[in-house]
GROMACS .gro file of C-alpha atoms in nm:
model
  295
    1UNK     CA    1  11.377  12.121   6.323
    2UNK     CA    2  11.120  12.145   6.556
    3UNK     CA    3  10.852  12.327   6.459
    4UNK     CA    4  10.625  12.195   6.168
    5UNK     CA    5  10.312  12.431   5.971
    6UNK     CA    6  10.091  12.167   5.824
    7UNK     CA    7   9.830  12.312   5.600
    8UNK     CA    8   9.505  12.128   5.554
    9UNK     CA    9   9.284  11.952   5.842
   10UNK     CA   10   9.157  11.671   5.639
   11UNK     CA   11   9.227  11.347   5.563
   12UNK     CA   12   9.628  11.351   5.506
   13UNK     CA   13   9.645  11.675   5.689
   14UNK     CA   14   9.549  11.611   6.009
   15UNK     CA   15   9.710  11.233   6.003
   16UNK     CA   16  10.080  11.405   5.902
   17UNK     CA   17  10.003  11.662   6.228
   18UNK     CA   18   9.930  11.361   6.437
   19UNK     CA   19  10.244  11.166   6.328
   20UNK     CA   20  10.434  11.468   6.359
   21UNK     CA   21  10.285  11.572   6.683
   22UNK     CA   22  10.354  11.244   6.824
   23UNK     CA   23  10.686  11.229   6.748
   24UNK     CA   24  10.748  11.526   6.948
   25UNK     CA   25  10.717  11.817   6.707
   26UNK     CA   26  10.518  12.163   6.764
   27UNK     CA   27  10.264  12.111   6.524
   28UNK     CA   28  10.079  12.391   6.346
   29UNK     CA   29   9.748  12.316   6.201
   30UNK     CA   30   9.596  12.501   5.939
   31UNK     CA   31   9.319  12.546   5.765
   32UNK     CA   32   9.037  12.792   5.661
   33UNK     CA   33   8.747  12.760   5.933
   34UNK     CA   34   8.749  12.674   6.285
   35UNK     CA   35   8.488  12.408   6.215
   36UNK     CA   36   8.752  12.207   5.962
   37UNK     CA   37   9.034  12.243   6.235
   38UNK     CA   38   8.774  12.089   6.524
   39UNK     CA   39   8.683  11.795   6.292
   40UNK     CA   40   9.044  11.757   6.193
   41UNK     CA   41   9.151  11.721   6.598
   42UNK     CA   42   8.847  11.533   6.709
   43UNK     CA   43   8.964  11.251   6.391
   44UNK     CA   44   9.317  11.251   6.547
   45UNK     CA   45   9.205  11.244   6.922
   46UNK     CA   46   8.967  10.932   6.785
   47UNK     CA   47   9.274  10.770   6.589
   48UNK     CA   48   9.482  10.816   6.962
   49UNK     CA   49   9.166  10.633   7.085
   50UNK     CA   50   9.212  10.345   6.902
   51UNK     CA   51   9.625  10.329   6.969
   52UNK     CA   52   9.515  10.351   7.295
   53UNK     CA   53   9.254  10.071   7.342
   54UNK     CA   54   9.558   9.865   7.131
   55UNK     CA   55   9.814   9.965   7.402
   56UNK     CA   56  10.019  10.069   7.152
   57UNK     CA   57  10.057  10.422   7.357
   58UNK     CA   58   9.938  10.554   7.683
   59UNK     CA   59   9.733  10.768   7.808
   60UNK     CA   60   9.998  11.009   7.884
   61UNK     CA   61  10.118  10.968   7.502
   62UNK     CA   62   9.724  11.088   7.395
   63UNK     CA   63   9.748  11.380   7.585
   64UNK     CA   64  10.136  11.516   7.494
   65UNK     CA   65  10.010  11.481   7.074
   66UNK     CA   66   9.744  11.660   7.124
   67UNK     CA   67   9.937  11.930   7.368
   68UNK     CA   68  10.179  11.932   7.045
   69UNK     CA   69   9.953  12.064   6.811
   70UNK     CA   70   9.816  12.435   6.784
   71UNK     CA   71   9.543  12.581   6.545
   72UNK     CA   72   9.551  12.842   6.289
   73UNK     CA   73   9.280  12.992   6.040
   74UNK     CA   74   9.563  13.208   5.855
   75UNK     CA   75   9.874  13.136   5.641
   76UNK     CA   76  10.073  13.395   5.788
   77UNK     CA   77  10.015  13.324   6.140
   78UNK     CA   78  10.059  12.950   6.091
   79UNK     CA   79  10.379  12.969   5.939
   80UNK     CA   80  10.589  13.212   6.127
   81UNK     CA   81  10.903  13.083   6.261
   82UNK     CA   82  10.869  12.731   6.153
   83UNK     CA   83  11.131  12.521   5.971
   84UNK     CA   84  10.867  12.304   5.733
   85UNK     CA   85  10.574  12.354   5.593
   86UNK     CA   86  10.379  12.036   5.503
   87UNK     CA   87  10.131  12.118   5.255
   88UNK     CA   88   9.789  11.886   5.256
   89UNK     CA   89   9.551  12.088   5.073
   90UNK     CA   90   9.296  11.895   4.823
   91UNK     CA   91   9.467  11.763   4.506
   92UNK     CA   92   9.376  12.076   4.315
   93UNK     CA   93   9.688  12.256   4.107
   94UNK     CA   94   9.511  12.607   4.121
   95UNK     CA   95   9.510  12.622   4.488
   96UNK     CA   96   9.823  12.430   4.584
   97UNK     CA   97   9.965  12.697   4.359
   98UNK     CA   98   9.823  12.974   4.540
   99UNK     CA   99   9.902  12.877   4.882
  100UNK     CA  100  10.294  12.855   4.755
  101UNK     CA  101  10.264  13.194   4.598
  102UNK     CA  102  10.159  13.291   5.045
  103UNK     CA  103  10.443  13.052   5.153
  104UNK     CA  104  10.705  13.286   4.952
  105UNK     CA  105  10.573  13.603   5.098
  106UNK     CA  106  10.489  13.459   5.430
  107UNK     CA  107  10.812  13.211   5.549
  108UNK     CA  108  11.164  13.247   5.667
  109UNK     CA  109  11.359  13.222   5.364
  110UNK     CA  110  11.542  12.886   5.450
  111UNK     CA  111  11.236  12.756   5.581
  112UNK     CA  112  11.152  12.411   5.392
  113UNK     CA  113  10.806  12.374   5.145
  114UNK     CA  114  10.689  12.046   5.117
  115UNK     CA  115  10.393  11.932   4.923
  116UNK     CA  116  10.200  11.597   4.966
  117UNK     CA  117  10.066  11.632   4.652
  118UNK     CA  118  10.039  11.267   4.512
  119UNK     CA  119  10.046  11.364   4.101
  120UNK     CA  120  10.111  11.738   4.072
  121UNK     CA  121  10.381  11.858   3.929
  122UNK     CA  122  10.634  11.956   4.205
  123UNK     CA  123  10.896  12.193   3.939
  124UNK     CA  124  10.546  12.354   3.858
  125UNK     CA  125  10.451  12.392   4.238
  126UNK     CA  126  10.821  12.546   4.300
  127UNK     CA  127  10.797  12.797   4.026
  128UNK     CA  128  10.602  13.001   4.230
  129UNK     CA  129  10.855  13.060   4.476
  130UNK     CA  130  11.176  13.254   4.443
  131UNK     CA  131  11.400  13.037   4.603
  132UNK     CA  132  11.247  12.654   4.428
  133UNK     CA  133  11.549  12.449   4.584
  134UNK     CA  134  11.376  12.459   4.904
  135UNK     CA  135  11.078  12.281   4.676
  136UNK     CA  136  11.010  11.915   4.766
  137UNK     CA  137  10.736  11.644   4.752
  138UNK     CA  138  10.659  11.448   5.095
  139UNK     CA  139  10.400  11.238   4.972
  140UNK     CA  140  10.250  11.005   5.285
  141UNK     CA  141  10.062  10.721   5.267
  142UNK     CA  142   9.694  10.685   5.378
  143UNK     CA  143   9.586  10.633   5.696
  144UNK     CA  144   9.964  10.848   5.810
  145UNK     CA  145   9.985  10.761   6.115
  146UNK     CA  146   9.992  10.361   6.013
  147UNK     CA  147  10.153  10.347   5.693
  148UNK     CA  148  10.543  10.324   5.675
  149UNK     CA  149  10.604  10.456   5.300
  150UNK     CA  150  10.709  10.843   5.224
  151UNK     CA  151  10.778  10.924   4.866
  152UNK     CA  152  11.025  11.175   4.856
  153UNK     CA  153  10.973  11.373   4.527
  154UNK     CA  154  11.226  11.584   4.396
  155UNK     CA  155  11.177  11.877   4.197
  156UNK     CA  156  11.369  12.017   3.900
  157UNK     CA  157  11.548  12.217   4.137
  158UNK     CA  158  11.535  12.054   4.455
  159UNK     CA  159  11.861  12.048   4.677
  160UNK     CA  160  12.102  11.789   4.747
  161UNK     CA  161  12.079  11.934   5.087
  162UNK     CA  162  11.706  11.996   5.096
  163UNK     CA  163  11.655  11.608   4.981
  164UNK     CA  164  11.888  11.521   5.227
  165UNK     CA  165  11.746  11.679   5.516
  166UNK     CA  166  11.384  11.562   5.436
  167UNK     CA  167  11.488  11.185   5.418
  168UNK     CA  168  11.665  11.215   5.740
  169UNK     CA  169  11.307  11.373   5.885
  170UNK     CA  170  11.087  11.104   5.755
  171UNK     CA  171  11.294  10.829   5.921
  172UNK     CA  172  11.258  10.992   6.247
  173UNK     CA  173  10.898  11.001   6.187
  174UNK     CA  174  10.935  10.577   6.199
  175UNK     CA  175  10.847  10.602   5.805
  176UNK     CA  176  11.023  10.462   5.504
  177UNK     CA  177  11.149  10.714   5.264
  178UNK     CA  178  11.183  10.662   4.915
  179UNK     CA  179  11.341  10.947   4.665
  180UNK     CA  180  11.201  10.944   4.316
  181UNK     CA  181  11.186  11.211   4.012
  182UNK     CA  182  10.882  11.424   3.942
  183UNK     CA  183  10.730  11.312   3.682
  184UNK     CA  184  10.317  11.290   3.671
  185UNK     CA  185  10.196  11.030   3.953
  186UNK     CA  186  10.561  10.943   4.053
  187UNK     CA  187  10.597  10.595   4.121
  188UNK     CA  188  10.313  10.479   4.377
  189UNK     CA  189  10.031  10.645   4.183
  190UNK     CA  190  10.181  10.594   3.841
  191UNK     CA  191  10.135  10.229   3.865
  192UNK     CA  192   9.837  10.219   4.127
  193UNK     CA  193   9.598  10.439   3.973
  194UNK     CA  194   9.617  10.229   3.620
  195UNK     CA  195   9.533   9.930   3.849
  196UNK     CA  196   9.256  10.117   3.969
  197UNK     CA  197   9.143  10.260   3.622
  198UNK     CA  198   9.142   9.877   3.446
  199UNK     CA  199   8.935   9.709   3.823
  200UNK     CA  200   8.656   9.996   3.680
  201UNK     CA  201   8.668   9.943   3.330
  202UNK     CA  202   8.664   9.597   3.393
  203UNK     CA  203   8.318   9.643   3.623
  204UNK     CA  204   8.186   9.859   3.312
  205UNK     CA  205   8.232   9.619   3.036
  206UNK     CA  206   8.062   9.400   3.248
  207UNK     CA  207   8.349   9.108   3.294
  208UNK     CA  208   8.275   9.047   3.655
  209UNK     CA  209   8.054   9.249   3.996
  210UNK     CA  210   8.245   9.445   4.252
  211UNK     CA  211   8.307   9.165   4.460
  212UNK     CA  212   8.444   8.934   4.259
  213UNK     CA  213   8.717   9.171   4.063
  214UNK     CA  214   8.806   9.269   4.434
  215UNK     CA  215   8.821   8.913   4.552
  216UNK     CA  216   9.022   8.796   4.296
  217UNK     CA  217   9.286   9.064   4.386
  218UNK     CA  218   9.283   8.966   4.685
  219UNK     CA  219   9.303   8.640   4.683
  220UNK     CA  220   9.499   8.591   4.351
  221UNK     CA  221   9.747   8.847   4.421
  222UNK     CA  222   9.775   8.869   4.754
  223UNK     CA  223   9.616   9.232   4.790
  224UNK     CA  224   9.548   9.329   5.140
  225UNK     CA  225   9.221   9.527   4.952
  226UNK     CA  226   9.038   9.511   4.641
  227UNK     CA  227   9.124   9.790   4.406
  228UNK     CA  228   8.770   9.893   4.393
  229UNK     CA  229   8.734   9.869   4.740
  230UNK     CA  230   9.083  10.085   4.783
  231UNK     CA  231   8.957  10.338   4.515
  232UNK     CA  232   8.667  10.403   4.748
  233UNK     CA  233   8.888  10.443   5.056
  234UNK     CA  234   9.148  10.730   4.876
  235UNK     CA  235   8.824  10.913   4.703
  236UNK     CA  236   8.696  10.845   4.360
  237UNK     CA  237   8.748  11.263   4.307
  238UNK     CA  238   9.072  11.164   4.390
  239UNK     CA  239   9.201  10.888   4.180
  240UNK     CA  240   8.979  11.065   3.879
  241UNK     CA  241   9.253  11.415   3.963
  242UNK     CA  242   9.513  11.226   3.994
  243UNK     CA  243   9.446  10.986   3.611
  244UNK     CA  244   9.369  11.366   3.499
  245UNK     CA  245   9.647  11.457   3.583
  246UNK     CA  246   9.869  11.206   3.421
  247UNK     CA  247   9.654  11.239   3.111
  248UNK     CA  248   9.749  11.565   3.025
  249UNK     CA  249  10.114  11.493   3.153
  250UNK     CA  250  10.162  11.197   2.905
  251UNK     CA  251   9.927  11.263   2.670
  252UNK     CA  252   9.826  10.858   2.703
  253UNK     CA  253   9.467  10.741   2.642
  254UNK     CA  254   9.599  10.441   2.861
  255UNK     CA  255   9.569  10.698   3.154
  256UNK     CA  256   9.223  10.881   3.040
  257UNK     CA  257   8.971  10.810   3.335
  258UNK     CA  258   8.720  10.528   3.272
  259UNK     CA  259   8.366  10.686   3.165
  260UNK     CA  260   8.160  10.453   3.445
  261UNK     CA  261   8.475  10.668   3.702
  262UNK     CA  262   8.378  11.015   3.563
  263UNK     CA  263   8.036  10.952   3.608
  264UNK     CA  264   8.075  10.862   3.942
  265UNK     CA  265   8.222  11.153   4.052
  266UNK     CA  266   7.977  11.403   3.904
  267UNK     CA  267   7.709  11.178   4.054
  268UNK     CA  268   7.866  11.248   4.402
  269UNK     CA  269   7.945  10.858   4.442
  270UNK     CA  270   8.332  10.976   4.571
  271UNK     CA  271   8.341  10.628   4.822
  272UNK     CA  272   8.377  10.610   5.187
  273UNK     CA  273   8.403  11.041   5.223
  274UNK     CA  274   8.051  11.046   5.067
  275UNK     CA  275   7.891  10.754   5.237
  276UNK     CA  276   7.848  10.542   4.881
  277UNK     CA  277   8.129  10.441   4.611
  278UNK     CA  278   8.191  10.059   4.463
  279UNK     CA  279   8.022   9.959   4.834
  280UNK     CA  280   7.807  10.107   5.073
  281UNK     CA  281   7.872  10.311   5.331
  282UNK     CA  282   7.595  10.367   5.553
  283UNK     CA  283   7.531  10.256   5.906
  284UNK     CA  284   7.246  10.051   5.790
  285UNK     CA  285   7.461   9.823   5.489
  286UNK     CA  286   7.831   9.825   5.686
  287UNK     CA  287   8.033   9.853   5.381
  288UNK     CA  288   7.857   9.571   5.167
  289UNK     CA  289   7.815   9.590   4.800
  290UNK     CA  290   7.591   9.824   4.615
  291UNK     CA  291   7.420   9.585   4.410
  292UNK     CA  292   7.187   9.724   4.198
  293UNK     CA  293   7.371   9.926   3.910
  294UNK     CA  294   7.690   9.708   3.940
  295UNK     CA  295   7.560   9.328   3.959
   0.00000   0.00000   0.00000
């Protein structure tokens, strides 16, 4: 397995082309415009950067990843005569569902379809293909390249063989597999986005500021970040799909999104993506706290 189609040039897409790419593999990037794909490279050239000033590859390493990795503004070009297909689209069941629907009509038919879908329903994602054995979550960790976890999600229907052989991948990537069933939010998101959920219903009964839920986390418990602080860095439109999504899985109010969350979101206040979340984002503030609506 050498060649690799990752689909989406964003966030987790272009860090699982990087991680791939620098482990050796062709890469494959797609996405819809030639302006997403540019972005998506120039954020993995500046994450090389960064290895680089830390010595932690050479110069020589920069340039092979990047020579690894080609660009493609089509499904059926992307995919052709690849062995897995990583798919990083945006957390939305609709179009992860229509991008399977082109893997089936578009791949070799023992070609593996991953999805790094972090809540969706992987036996739902594999009913859209004929063959859904060849079906299986390969949900990475945020920022890829750094983070050692890989939750391995099997489907309904997933092979022994197909589980087997995506394991074995991941710990040639230098990650940490772990297998789990597919149920909504697995295991990581299952218990984090609660976490998450409670930090901001805690904020909007008015218990305690931004800073002090997060520093009490951190220093209490030991967490590396804040939960508020963390719910800005994965997306606030993110962690309000995924407790949607887990909602209507369970059918738990103990997973219905907090209102201060949902308001958020349609306010555009998505974190670090939009410049603004819990904190500010903005060259002028440097991440400090927003602190008129919250203190």
């Amino acid at each position: 397995m050498k060649n690799i189609a990752v689909i989406g040039a964003g966030t987790m897409g272009n860090g699982i082309a990087h991680t791939f790419a620098q482990s050796g593999y062709q890469v494959n990037l797609i996405d819809i415009s030639k302006e997403s794909l540019q972005k998506g490279l120039d954020t993995i050239s500046k994450n090389l950067d960064r290895m680089l000033a830390k010595e932690k590859i050479t110069e020589a390493d920069k340039k092979a990843t990047l020579k690894n990795i080609q660009t493609f503004i089509d499904i059926p070009s992307g995919v052709k005569n690849v062995s897995l297909v990583v798919e990083a689209a945006t957390e939305n069941e609709d179009l992860k569902l229509k991008i399977f629907e082109q893997l089936d009509s578009n791949c070799d038919e023992d070609t593996i379809l991953a999805t790094n879908t972090s809540s969706i329903s992987i036996t739902q994602i594999a009913s859209k293909i004929s063959n859904p054995s060849r079906v299986i979550g390969m949900h990475f960790m945020n920022p890829v390249p750094v983070m050692k976890l890989v939750e391995i999600i099997r489907g309904y229907n997933t092979s022994d063989k197909v589980t087997k052989t995506i394991m074995n991948l991941s710990e040639k990537l230098g990650k940490s597999p772990v297998e789990v069933n597919d149920y909504p939010g697995f295991v990581a998101n299952r218990i984090l986005m609660p976490m998450i959920n409670e930090a901001i219903e805690t904020l909007y009964t008015g218990v305690a500021g931004v800073y002090e839920i997060d520093t009490v986390m951190k220093l209490g418990m030991a967490h590396p970040m804040g939960p508020l602080q963390l719910a800005d860095f994965i997306g606030l439109d993110v962690c309000h799909s995924i407790l949607e999504v887990m909602y209507n899985g369970f059918k738990n109010p103990k997973y219905a999104a907090c209102p201060l969350l949902t308001n958020m979101v349609h306010a555009g206040k998505l974190g670090v993506k939009s410049g603004e979340g819990f904190y500010d984002y903005s060259e002028n503030r440097k991440a400090e706290k927003v602190s008129n609506q919250f203190s």
